[in-house]
Short mmCIF file of C-alpha atoms and ligand atoms in Angstrom, two decimals:
data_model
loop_
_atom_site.label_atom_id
_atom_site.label_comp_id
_atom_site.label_asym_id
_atom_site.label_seq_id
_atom_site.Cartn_x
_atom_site.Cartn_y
_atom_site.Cartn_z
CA UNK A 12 0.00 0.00 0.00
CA UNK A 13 1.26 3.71 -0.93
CA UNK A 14 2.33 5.87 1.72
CA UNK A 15 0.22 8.95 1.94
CA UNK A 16 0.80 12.01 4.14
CA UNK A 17 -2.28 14.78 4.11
CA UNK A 18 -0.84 18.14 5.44
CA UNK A 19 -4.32 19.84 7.01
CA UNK A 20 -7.44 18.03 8.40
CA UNK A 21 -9.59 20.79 7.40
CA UNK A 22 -12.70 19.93 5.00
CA UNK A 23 -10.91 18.59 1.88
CA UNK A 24 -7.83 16.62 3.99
CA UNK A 25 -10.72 15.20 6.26
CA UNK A 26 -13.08 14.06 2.84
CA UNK A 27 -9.40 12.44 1.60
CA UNK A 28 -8.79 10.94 4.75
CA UNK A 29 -12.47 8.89 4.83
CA UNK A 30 -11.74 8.31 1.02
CA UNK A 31 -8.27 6.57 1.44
CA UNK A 32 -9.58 4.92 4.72
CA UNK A 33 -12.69 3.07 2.94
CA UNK A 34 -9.75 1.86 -0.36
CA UNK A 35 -7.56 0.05 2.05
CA UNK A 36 -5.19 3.37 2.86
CA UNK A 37 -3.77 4.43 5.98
CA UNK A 38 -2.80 8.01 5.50
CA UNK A 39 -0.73 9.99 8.53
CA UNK A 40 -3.12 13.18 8.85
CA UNK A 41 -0.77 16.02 10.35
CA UNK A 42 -3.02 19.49 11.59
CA UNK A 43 -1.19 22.10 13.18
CA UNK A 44 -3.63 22.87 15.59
CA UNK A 45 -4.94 20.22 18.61
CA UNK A 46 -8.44 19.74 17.29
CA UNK A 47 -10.22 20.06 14.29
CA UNK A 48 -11.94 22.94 13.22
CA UNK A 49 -11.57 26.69 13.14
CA UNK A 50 -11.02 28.09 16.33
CA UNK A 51 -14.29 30.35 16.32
CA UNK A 52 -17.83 28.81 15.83
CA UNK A 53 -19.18 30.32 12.51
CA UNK A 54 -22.15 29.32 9.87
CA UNK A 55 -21.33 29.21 6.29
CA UNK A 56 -23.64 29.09 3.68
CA UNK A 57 -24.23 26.83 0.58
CA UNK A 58 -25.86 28.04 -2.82
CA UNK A 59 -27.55 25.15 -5.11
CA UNK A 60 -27.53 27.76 -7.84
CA UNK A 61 -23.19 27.92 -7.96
CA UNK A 62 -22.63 24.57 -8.56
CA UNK A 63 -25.19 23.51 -11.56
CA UNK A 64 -25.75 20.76 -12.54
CA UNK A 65 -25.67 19.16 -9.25
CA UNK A 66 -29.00 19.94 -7.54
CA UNK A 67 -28.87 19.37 -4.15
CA UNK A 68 -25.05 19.16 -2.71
CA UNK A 69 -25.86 16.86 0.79
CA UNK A 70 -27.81 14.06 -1.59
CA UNK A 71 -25.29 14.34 -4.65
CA UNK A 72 -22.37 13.69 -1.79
CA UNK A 73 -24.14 11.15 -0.24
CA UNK A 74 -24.64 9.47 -3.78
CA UNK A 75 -21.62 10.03 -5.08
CA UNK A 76 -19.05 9.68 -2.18
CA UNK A 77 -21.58 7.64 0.55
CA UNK A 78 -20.54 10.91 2.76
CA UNK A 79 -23.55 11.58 5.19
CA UNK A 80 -23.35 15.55 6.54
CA UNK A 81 -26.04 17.42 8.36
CA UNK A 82 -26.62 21.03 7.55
CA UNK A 83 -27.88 23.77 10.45
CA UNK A 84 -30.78 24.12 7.97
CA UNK A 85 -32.31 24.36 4.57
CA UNK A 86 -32.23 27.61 3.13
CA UNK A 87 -35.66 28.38 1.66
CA UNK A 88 -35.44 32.58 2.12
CA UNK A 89 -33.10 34.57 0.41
CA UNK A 90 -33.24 38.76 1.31
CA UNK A 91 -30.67 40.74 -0.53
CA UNK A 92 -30.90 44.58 -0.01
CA UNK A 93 -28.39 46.83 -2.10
CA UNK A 94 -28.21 50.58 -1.74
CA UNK A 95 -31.63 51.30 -2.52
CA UNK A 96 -33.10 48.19 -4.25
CA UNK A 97 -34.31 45.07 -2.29
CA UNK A 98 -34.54 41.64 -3.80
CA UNK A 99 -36.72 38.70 -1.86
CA UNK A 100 -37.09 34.87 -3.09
CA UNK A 101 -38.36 32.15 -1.73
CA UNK A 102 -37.66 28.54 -2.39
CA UNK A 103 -34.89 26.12 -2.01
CA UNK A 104 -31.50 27.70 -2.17
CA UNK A 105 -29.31 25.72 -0.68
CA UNK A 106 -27.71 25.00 3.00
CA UNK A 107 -26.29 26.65 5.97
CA UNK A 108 -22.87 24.58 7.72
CA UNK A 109 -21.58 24.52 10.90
CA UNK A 110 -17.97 25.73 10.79
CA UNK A 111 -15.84 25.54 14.11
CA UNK A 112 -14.71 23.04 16.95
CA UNK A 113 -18.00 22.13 18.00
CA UNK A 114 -19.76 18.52 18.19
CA UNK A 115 -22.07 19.42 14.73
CA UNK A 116 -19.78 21.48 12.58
CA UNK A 117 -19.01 19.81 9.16
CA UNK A 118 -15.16 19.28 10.32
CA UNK A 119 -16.35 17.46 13.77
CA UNK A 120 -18.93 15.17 11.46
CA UNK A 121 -16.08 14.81 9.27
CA UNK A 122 -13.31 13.69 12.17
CA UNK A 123 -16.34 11.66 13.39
CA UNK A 124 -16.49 9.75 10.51
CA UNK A 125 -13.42 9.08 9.42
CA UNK A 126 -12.88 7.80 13.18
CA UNK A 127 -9.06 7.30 12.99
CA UNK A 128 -6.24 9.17 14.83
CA UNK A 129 -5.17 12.73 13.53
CA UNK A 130 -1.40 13.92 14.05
CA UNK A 131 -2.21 17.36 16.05
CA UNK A 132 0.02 19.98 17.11
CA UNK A 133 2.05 18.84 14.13
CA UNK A 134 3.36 21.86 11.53
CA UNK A 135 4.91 19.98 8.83
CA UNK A 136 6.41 21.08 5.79
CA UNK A 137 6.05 19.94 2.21
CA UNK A 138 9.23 19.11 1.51
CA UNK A 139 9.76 17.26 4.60
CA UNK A 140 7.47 14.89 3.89
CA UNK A 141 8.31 14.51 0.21
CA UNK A 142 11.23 11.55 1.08
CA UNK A 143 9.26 9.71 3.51
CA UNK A 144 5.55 9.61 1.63
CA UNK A 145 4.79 8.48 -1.67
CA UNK A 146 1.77 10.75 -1.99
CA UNK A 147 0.94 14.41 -0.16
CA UNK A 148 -2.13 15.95 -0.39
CA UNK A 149 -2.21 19.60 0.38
CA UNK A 150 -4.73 20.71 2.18
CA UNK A 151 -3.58 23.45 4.40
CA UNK A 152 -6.62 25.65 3.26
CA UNK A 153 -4.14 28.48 1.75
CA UNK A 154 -2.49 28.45 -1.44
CA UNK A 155 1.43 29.14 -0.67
CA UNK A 156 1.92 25.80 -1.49
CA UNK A 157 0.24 26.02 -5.05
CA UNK A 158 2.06 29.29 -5.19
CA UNK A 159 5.41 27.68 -5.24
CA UNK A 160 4.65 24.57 -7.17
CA UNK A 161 1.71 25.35 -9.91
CA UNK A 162 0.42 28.47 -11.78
CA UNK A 163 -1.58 30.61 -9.05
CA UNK A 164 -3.73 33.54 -10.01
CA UNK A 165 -5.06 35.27 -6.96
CA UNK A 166 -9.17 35.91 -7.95
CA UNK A 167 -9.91 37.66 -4.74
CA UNK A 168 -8.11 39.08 -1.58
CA UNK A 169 -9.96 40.10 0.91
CA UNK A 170 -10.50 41.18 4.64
CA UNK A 171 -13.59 39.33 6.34
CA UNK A 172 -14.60 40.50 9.99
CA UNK A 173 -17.38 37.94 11.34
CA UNK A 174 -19.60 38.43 14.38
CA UNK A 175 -21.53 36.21 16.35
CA UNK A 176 -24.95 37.76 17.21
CA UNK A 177 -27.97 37.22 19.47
CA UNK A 178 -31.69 37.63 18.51
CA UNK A 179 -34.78 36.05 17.20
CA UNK A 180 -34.05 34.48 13.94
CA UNK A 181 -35.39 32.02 11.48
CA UNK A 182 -33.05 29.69 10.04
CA UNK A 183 -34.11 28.98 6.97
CA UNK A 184 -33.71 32.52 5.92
CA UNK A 185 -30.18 34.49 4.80
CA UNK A 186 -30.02 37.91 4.57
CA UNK A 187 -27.27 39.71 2.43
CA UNK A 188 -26.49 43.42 1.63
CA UNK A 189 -24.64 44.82 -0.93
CA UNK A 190 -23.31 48.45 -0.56
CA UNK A 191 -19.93 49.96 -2.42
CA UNK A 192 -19.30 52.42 0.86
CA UNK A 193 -19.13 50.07 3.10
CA UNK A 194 -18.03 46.61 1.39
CA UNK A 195 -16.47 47.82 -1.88
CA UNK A 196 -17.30 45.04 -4.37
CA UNK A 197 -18.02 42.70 -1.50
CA UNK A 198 -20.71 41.39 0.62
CA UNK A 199 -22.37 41.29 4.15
CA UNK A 200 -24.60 38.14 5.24
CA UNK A 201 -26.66 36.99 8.50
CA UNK A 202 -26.61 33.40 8.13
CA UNK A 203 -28.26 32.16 11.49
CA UNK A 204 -26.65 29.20 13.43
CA UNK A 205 -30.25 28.30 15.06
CA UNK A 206 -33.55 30.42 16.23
CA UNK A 207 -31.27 32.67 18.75
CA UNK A 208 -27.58 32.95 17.84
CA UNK A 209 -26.43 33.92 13.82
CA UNK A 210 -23.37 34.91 12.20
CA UNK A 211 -23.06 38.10 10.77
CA UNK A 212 -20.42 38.18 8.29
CA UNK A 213 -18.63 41.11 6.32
CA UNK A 214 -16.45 40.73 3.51
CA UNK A 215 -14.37 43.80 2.23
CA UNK A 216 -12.60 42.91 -0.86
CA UNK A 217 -8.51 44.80 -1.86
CA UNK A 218 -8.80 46.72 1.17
CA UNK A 219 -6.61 46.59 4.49
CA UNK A 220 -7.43 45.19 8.32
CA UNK A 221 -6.65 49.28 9.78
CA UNK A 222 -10.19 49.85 7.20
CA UNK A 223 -11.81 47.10 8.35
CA UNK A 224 -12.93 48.61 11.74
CA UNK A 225 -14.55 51.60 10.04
CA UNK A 226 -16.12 49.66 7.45
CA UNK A 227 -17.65 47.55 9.87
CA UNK A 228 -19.46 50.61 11.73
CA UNK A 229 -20.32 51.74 8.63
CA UNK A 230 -21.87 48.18 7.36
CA UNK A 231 -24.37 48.26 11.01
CA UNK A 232 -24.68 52.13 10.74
CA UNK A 233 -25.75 52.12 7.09
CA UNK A 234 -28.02 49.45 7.53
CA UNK A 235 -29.77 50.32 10.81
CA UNK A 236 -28.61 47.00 12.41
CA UNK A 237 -27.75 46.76 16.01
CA UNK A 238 -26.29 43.00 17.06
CA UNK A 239 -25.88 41.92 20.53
CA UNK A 240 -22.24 40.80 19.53
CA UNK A 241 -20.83 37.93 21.24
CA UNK A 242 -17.52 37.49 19.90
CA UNK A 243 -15.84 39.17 17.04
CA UNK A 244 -13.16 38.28 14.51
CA UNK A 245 -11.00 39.34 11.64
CA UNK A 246 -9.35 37.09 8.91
CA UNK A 247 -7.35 37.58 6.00
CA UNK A 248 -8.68 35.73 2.80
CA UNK A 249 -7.44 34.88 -0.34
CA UNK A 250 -8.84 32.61 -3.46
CA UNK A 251 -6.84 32.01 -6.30
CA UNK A 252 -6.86 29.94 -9.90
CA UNK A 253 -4.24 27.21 -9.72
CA UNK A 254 -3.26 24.59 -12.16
CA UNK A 255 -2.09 22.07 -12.60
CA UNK A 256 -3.56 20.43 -9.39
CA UNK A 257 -1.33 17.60 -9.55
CA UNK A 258 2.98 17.81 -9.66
CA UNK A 259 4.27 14.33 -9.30
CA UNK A 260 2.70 12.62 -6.59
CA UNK A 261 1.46 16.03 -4.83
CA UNK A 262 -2.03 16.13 -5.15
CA UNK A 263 -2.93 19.97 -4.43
CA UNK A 264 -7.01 19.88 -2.89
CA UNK A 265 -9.18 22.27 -1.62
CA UNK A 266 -8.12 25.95 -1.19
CA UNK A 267 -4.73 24.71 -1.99
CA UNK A 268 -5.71 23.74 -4.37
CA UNK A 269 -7.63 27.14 -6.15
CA UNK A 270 -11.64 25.23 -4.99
CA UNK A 271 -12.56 28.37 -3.35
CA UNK A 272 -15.19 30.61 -5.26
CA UNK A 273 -14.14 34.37 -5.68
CA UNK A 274 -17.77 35.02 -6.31
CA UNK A 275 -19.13 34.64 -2.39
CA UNK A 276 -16.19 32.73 -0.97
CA UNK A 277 -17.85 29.63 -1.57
CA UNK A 278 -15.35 26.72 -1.46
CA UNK A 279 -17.22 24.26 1.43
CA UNK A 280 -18.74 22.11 -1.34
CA UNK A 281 -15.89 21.61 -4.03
CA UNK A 282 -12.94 21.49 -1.22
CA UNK A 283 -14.82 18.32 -0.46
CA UNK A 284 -15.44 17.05 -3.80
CA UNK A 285 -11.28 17.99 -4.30
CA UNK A 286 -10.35 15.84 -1.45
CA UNK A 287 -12.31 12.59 -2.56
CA UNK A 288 -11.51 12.76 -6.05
CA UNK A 289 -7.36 13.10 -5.05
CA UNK A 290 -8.34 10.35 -3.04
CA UNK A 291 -9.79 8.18 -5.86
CA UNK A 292 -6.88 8.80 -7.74
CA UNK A 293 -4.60 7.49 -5.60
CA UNK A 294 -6.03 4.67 -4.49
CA UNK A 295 -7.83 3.71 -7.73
CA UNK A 296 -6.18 5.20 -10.35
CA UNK A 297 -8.40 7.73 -11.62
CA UNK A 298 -7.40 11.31 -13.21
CA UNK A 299 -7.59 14.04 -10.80
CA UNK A 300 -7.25 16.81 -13.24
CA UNK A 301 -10.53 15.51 -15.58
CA UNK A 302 -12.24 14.37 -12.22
CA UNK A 303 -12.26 18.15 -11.19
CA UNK A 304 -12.15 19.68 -14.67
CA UNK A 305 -15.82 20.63 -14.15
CA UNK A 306 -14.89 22.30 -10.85
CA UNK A 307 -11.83 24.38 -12.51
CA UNK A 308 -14.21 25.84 -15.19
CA UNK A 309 -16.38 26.70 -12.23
CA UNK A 310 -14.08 28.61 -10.28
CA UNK A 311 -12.81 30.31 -13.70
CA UNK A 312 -16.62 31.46 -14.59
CA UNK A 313 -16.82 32.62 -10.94
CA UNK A 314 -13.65 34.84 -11.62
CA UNK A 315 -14.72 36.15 -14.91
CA UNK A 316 -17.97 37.58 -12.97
CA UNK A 317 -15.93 38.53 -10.09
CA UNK A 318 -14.01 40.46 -11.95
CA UNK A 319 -17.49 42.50 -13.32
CA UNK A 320 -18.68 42.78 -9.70
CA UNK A 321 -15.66 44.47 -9.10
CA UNK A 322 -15.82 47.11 -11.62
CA UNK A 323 -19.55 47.85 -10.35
CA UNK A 324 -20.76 51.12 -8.77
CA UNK A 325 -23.76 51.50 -6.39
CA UNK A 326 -26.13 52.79 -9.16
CA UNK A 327 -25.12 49.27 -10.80
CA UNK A 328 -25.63 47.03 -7.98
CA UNK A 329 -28.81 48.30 -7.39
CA UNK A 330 -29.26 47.75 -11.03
CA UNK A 331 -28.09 44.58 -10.67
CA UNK A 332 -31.00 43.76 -7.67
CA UNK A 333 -33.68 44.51 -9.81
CA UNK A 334 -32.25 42.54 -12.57
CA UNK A 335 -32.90 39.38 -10.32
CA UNK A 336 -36.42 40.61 -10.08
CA UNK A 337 -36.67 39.68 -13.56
CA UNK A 338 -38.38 36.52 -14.77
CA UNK A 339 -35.60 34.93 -16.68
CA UNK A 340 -32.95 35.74 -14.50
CA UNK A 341 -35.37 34.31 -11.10
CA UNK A 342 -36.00 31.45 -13.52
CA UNK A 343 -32.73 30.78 -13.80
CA UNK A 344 -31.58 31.38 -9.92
CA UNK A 345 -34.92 29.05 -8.98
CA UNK A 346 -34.73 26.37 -11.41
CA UNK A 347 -32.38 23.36 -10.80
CA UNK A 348 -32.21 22.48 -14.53
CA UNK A 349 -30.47 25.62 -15.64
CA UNK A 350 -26.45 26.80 -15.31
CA UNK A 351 -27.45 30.02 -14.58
CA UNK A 352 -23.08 30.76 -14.00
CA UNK A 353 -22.51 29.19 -17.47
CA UNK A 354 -25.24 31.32 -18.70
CA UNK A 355 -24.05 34.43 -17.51
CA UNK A 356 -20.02 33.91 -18.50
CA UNK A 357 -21.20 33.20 -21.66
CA UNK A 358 -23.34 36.89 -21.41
CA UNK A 359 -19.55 38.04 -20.32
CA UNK A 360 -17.85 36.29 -22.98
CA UNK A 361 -20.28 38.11 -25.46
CA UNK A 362 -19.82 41.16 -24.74
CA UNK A 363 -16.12 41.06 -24.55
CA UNK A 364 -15.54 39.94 -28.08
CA UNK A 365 -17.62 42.34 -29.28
CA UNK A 366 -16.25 44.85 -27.30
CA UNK A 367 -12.86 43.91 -28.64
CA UNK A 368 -14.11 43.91 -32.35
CA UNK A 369 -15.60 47.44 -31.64
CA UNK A 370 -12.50 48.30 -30.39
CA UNK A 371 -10.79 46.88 -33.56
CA UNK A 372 -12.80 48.53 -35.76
CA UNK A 373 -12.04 52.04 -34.63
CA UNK A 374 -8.47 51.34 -34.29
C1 LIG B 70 -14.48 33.52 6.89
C2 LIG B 70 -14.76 32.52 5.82
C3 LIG B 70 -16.08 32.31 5.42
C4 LIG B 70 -16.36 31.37 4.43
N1 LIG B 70 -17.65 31.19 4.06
C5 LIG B 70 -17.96 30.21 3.19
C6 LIG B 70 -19.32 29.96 2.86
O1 LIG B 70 -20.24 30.63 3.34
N2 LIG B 70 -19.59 28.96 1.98
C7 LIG B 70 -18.60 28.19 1.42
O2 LIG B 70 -18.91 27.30 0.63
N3 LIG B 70 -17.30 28.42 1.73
C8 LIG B 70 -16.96 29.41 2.59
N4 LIG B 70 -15.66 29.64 2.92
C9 LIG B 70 -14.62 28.82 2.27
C10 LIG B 70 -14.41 27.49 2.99
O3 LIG B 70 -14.20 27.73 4.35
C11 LIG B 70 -13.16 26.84 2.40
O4 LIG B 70 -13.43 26.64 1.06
C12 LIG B 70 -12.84 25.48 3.00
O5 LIG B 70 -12.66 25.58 4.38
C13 LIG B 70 -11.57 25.01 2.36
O6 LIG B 70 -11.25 23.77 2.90
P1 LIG B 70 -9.71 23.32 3.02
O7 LIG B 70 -9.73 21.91 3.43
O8 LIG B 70 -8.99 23.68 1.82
O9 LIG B 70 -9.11 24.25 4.17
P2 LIG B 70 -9.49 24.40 5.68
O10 LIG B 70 -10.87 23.92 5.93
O11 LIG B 70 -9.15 25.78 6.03
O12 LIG B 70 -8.50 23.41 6.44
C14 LIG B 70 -7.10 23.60 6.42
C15 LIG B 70 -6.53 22.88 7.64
O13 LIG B 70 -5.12 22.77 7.49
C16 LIG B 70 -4.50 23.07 8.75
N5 LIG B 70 -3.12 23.49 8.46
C17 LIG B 70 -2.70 24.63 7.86
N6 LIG B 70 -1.34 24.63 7.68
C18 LIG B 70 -0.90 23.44 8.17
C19 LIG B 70 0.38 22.85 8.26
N7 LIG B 70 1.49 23.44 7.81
N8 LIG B 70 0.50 21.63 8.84
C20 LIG B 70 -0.61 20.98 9.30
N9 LIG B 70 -1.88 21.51 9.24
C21 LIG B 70 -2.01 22.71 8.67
C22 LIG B 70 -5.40 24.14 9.33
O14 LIG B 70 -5.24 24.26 10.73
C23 LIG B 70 -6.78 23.62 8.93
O15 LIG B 70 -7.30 22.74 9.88
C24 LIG B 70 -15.32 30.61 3.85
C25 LIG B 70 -13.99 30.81 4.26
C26 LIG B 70 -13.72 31.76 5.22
C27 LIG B 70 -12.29 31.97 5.63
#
């Protein structure tokens, strides 16, 4: 049996680890830290409509991988209010996660089910581990390592300040706002972790941690919202493009591996995916770059849109909230059936070229 070394037992390390496990592998899972899980209690949220065709994430990974994870809750309300312009919709949407040390986050059901001893407290280094392994998965959840070995593009850098807040709140339903004097070309969300506590959650793209603070009274001034905070904290965030995924026998999964969206951060469902498909190529033989091919376009699409959310101005994203009022476009979010990211990178694509050949024909 192959030696196998997985640097991280964060989501995608964890989904390798339970992979390798059930083919006959024993792989030494090193985490720096002495449990698993972030170190603050957080909920992250899940959109069906990001990862078309798949309709429904938990039943496609319970089909596909026999990986059984429990959400906090259906999401079946969606509230998006930009500068002026409100948005509402109602059906499925997706799922709210866990994240954190505690018994129901997705890393605890993960450890849980993989049942098998971790390495904690153990930093280890790439290159260590290179002469005694004969496969390393990276998945630290950053991408220096994809940095150094593989073409990275960074897609999106930005500062994220999360609280945790206590109220009255229904699960089921995720409030977002959109505002350029607050969040830039970013995002704020209340994604509630149960009826009384929810995590309010800020994300400030290309701007620095000193900004953060006023941006944050800004976000709760703007928006009339006044949390009983609980605890408070800051991280640093980064998504990038990277390929190839695979150098030699270094299989490069999850964030490491460029499977975080720059769209909404959004990386929960294909960091998993990434760490059972390196799996399945290890231990069965199959070819990690076509397994997650699909996945790669995905986070590509998500760029080329990123990249138009940046360049947007207030005016525009309130535009762009009554746009989703539309029927086509609410069509598209609601219905399972339809790619509604392929859709609109092909909408992108359009333009450009024929922005380009305007271009070219004034030249
Ligand atoms: C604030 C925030 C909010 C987010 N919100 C969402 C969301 O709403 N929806 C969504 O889909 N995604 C969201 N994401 C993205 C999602 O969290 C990531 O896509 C996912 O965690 C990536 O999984 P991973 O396995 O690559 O890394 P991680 O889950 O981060 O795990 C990496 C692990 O590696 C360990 N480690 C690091 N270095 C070493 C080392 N040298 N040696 C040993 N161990 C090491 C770490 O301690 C950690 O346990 C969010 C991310 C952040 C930061």
């Amino acid at each position: 049996m192959p030696k196998v070394a997985i640097i991280g037992a964060g989501i995608s390390g964890l989904a390798a680890a339970i992979e390798l496990k059930r083919n006959g592998i024993s792989p030494v899972v090193f985490e720096e830290k002495n449990k698993v899980g972030p170190a603050v209690s957080f909920a992250n949220v899940s959109f069906k409509f990001l990862f078309r065709p798949i309709c429904d994430q938990i039943k496609y990974l319970k089909d596909t991988y026999n990986l059984e994870i429990k959400p906090i809750s259906d999401i079946n309300l969606l509230k998006i209010q930009g500068p002026n312009k409100r948005f509402t919709v109602s059906s499925h949407l997706g799922y709210s996660f866990l994240r954190g040390k505690d018994a129901h986050s997705i890393e605890s059901q993960l450890a849980a089910q993989l049942a098998y001893p971790i390495e904690y407290d153990s930093n280890v280094k790439h290159e260590d581990l290179l002469k005694e392994f004969d496969y390393l998965l990276v998945a630290d959840g950053n991408g220096s390592w994809s940095k150094k070995l593989t073409i990275w593009q960074s897609t999106l850098r930005a500062w994220i300040r999360g609280a945790t807040v206590l109220g009255r709140f229904n699960p089921h339903e995720i409030k977002m706002w959109l505002n350029t004097s607050y969040a830039k070309s970013g995002y704020a969300y209340l994604i509630p972790m149960g009826q009384e506590r929810a995590s309010l959650i800020l994300t400030v793209p290309y701007t620095t941690h000193e900004e953060l603070n006023q941006q944050w009274k800004s976000f709760i001034d703007t928006e009339k919202i006044n949390p009983e905070v609980v605890e408070l904290w800051d991280i640093e965030f980064e998504s990038g493009l990277s390929y190839p995924h695979q150098v030699g026998n270094t299989f490069l999964v999850g964030a490491s591996g460029g499977f975080v969206g720059s769209l909404l951060c959004s990386g929960l469902f294909p960091s998993l995916i990434s760490g059972f498909e390196a799996a399945r190529a290890i231990s069965v033989g199959t070819d990690y770059s076509k397994t997650m091919e699909p996945y790669f376009t995905n986070m590509k699409r998500q760029f080329n849109l990123r990249q138009l959310w940046d360049g947007l101005d207030n005016h525009n994203l309130d535009r762009m909230v009554s746009l989703l009022n539309i029927k086509p476009v609410k069509y598209g979010l609601l219905n399972s059936n339809f790619d509604i990211l392929k859709s609109a990178d092909s909408l992108i694509g359009y333009f450009k070229r024929r922005e380009k050949s305007i271009l070219g024909q004034n030249r």
